[in-house]
mmCIF file with all atom_site columns, C-alpha atoms and ligand atoms in Angstrom:
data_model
loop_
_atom_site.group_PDB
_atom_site.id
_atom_site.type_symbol
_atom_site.label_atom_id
_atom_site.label_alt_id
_atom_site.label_comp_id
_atom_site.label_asym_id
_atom_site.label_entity_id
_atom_site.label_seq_id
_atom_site.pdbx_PDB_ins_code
_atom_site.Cartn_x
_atom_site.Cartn_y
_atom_site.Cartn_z
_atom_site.occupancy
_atom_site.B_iso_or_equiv
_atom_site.pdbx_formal_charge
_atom_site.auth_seq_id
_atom_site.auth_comp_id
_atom_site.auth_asym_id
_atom_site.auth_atom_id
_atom_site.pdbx_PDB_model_num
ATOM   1   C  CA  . UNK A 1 1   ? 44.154 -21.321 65.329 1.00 0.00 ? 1   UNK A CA  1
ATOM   2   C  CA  . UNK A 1 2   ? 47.309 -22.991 65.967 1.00 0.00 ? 2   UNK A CA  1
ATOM   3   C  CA  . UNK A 1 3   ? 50.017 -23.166 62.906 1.00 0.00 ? 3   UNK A CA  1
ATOM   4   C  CA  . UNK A 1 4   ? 53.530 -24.290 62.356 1.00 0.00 ? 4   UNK A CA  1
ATOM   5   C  CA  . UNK A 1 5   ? 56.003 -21.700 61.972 1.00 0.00 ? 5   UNK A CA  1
ATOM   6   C  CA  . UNK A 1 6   ? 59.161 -23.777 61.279 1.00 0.00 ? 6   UNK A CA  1
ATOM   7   C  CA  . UNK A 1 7   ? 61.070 -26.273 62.229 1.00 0.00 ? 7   UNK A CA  1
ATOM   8   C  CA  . UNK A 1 8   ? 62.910 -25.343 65.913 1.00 0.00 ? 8   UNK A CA  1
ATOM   9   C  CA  . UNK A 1 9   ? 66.798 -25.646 64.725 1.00 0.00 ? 9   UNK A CA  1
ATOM   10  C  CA  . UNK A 1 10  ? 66.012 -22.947 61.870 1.00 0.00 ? 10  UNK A CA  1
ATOM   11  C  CA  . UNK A 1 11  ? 65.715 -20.315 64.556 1.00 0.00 ? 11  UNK A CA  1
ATOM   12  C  CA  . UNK A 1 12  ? 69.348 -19.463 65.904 1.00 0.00 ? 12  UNK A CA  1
ATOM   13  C  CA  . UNK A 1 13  ? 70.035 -17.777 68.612 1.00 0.00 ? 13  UNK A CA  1
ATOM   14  C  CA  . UNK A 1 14  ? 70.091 -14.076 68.752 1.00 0.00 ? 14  UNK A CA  1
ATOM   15  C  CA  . UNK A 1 15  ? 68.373 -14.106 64.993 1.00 0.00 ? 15  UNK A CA  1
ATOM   16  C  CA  . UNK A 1 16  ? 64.737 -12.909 63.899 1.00 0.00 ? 16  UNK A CA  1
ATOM   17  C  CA  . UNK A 1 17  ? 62.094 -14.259 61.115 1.00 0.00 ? 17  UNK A CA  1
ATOM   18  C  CA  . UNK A 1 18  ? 58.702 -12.861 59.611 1.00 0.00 ? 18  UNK A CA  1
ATOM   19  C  CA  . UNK A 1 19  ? 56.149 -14.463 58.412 1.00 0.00 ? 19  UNK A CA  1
ATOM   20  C  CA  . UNK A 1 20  ? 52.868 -14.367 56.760 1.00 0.00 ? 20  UNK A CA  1
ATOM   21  C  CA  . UNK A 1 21  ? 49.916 -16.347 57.655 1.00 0.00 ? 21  UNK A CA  1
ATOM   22  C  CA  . UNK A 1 22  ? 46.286 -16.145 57.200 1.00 0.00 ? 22  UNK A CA  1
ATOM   23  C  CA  . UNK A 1 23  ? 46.641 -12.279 55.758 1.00 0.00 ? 23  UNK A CA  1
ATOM   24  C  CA  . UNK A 1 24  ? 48.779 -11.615 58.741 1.00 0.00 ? 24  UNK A CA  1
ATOM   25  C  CA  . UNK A 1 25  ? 52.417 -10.557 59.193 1.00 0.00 ? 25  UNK A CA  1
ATOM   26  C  CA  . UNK A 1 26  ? 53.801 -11.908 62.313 1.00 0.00 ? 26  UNK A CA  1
ATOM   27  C  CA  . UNK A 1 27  ? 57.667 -12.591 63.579 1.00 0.00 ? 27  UNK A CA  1
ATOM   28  C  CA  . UNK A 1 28  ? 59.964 -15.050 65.715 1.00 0.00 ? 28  UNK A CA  1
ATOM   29  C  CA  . UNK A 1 29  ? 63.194 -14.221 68.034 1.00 0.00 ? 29  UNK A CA  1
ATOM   30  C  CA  . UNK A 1 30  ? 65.104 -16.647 69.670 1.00 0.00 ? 30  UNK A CA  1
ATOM   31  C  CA  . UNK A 1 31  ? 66.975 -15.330 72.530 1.00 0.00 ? 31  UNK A CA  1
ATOM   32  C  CA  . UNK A 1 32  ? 68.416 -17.226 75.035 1.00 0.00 ? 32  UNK A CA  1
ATOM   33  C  CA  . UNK A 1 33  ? 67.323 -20.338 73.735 1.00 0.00 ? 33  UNK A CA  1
ATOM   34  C  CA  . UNK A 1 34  ? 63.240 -18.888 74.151 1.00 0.00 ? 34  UNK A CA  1
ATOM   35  C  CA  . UNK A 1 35  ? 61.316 -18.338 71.205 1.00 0.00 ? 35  UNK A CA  1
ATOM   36  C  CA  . UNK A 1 36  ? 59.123 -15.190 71.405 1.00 0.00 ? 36  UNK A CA  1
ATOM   37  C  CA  . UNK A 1 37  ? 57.058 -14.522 68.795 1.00 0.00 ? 37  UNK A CA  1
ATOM   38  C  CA  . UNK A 1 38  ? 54.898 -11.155 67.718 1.00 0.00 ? 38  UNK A CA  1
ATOM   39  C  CA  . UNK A 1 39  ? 52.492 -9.334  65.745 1.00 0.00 ? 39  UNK A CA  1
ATOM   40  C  CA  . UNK A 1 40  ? 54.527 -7.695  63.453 1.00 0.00 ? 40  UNK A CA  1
ATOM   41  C  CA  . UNK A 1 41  ? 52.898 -4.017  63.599 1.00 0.00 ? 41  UNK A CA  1
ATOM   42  C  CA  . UNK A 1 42  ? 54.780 -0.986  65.455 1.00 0.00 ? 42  UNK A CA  1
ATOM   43  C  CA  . UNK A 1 43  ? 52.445 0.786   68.319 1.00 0.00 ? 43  UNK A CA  1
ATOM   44  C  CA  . UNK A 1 44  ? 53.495 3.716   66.707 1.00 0.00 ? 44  UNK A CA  1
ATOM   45  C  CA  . UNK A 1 45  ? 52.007 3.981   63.362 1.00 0.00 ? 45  UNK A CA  1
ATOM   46  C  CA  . UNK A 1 46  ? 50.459 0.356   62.933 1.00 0.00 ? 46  UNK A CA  1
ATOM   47  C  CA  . UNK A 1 47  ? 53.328 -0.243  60.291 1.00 0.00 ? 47  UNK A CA  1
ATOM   48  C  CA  . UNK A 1 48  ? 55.611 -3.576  59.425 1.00 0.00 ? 48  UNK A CA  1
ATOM   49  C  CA  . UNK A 1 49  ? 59.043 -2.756  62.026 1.00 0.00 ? 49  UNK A CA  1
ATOM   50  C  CA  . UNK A 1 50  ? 61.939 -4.541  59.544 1.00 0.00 ? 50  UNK A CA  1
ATOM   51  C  CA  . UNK A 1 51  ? 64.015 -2.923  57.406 1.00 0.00 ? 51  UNK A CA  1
ATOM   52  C  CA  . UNK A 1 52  ? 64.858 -6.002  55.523 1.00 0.00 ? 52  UNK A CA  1
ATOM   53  C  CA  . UNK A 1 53  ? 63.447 -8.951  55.582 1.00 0.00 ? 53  UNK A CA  1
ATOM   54  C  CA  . UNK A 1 54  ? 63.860 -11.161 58.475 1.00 0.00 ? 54  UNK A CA  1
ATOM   55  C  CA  . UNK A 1 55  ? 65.834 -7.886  60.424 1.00 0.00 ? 55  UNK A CA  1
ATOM   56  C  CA  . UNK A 1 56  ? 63.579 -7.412  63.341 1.00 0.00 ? 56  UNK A CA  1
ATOM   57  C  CA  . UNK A 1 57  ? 67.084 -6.520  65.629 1.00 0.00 ? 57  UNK A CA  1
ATOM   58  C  CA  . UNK A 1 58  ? 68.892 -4.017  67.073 1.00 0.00 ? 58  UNK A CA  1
ATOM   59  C  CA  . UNK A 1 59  ? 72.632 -4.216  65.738 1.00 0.00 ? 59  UNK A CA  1
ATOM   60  C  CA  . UNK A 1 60  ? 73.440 -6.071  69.197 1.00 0.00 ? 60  UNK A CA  1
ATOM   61  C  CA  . UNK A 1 61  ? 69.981 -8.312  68.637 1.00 0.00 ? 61  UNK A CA  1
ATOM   62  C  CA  . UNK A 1 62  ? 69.195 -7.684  72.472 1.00 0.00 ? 62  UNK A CA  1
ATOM   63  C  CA  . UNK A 1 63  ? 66.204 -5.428  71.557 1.00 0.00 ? 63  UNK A CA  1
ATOM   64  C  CA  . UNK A 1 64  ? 63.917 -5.840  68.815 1.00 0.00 ? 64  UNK A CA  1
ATOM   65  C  CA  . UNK A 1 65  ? 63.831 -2.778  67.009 1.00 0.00 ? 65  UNK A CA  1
ATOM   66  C  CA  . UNK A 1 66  ? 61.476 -0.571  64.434 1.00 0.00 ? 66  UNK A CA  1
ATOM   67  C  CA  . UNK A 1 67  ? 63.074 0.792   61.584 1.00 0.00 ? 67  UNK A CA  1
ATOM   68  C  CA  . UNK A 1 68  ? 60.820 3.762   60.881 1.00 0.00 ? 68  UNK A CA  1
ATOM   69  C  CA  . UNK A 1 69  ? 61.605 5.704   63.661 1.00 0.00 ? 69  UNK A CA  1
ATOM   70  C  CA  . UNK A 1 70  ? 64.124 3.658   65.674 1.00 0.00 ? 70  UNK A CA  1
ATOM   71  C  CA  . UNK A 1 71  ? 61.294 2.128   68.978 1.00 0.00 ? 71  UNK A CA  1
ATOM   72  C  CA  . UNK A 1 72  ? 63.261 -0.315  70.690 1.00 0.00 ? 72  UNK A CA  1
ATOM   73  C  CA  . UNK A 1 73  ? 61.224 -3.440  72.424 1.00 0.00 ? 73  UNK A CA  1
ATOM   74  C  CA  . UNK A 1 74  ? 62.135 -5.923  75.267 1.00 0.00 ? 74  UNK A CA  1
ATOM   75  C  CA  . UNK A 1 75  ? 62.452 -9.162  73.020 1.00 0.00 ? 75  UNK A CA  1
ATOM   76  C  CA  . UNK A 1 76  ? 60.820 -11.073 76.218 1.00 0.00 ? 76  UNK A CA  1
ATOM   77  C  CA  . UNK A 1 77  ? 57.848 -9.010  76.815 1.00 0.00 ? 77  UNK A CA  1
ATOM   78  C  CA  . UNK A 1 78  ? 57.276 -6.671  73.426 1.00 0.00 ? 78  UNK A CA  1
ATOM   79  C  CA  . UNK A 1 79  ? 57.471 -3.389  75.631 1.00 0.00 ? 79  UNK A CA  1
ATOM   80  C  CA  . UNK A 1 80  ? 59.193 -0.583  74.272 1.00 0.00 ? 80  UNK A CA  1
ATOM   81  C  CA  . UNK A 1 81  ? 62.023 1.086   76.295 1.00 0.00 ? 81  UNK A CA  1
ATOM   82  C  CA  . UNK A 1 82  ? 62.892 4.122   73.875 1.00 0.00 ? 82  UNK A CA  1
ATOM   83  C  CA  . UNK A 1 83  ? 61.249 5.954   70.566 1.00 0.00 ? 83  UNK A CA  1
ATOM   84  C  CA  . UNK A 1 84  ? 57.498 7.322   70.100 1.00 0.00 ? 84  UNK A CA  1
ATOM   85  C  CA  . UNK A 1 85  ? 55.955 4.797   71.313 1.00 0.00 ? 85  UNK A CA  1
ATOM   86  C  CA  . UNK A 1 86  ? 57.790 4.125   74.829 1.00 0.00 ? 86  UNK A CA  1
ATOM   87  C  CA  . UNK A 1 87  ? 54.994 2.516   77.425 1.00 0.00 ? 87  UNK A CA  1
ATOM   88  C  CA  . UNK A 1 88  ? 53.180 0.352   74.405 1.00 0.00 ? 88  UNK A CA  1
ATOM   89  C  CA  . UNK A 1 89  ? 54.161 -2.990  74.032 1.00 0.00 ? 89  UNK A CA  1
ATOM   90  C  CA  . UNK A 1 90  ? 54.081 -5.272  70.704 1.00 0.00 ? 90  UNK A CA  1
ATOM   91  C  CA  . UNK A 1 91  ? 51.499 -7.709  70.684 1.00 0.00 ? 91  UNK A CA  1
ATOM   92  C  CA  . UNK A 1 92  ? 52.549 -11.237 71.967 1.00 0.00 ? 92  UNK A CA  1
ATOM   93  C  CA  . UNK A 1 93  ? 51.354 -14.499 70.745 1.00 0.00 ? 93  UNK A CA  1
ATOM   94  C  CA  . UNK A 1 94  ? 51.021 -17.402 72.378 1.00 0.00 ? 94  UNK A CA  1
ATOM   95  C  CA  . UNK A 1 95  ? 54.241 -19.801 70.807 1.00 0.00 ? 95  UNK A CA  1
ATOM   96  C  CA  . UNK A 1 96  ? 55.889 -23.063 72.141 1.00 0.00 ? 96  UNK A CA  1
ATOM   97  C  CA  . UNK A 1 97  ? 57.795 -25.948 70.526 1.00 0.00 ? 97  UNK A CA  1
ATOM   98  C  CA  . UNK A 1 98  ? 56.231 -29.777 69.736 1.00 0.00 ? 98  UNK A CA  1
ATOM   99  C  CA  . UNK A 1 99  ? 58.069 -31.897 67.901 1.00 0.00 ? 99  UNK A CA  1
ATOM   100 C  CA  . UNK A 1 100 ? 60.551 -30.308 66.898 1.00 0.00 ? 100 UNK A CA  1
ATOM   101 C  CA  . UNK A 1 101 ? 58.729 -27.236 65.116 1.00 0.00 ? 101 UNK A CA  1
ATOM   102 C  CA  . UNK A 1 102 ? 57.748 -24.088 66.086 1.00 0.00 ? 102 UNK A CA  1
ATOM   103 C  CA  . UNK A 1 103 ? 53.810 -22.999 66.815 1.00 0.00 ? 103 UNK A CA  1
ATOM   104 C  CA  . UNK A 1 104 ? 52.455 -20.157 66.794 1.00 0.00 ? 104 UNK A CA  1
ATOM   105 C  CA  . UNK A 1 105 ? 48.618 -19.348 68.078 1.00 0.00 ? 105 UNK A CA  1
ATOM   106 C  CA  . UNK A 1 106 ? 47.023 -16.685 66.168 1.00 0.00 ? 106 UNK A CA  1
ATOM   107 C  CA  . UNK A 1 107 ? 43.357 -15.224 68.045 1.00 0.00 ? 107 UNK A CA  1
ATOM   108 C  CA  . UNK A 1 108 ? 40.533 -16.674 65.742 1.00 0.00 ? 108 UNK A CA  1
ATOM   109 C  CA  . UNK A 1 109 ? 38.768 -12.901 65.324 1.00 0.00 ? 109 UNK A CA  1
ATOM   110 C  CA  . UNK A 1 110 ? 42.509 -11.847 64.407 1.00 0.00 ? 110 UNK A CA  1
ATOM   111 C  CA  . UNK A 1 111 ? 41.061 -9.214  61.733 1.00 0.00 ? 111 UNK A CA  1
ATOM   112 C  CA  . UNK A 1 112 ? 39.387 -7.556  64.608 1.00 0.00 ? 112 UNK A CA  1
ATOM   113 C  CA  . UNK A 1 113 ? 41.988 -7.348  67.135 1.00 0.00 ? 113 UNK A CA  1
ATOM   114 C  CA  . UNK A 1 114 ? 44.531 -6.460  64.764 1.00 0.00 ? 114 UNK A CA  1
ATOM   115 C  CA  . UNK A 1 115 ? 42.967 -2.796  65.019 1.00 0.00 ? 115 UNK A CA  1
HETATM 116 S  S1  . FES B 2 .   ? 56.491 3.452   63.152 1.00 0.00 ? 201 FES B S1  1
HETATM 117 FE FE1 . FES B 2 .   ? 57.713 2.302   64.553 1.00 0.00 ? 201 FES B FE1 1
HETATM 118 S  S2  . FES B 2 .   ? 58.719 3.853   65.657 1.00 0.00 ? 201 FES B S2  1
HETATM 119 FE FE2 . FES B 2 .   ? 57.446 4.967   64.320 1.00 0.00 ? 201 FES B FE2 1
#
């Protein structure tokens, strides 16, 4: 199902922002005027990757990081480069901009695919 995140000029560049919808925790980055969005769930241990909300970033914000255990992930492909879980990837959705807002498609059987 398709939902609207928020509106487009809420997401600045180089920032991150988590949300919950339908039960699920998911989160937007904006980098380089792309909007990425992801599952928000570390490879590693299945576990949430801020450390405060909306702080999905490295301290440069060019790599989305996990603040359990430091994994660091390509913001335009979810892959992580460095920590336990280098070689897995975040889950992507599928996100573009219409009018203006932000949407975000989450995967109808999303209960079962979050496992
Ligand atoms: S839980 Fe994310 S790196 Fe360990």
């Amino acid at each position: 199902m398709r939902h609207a995140l928020c509106q487009d000029h809420e997401m600045l560049e180089g920032t991150s922002r988590g949300f919950e919808l339908e039960g699920q925790s998911i989160f937007l980055v904006r980098r380089q005027n792309k909007v990425y969005a992801y599952r928000n769930r570390c490879p590693h241990l299945g576990i949430n990757l801020e450390w405060q909300p909306d702080q999905f970033l490295d301290a440069d914000a060019c790599l989305i990081q996990c603040a359990m255990h430091g994994a660091l992930f390509i913001i335009e492909s979810g892959q992580c480069i460095s920590g336990p879980c280098t070689g897995q990837s975040l889950t992507a959705l599928p996100c573009d901009i219409e009018n203006g807002d932000i949407w975000v498609q989450l995967p109808d059987d999303s209960e079962s695919s979050a496992r």
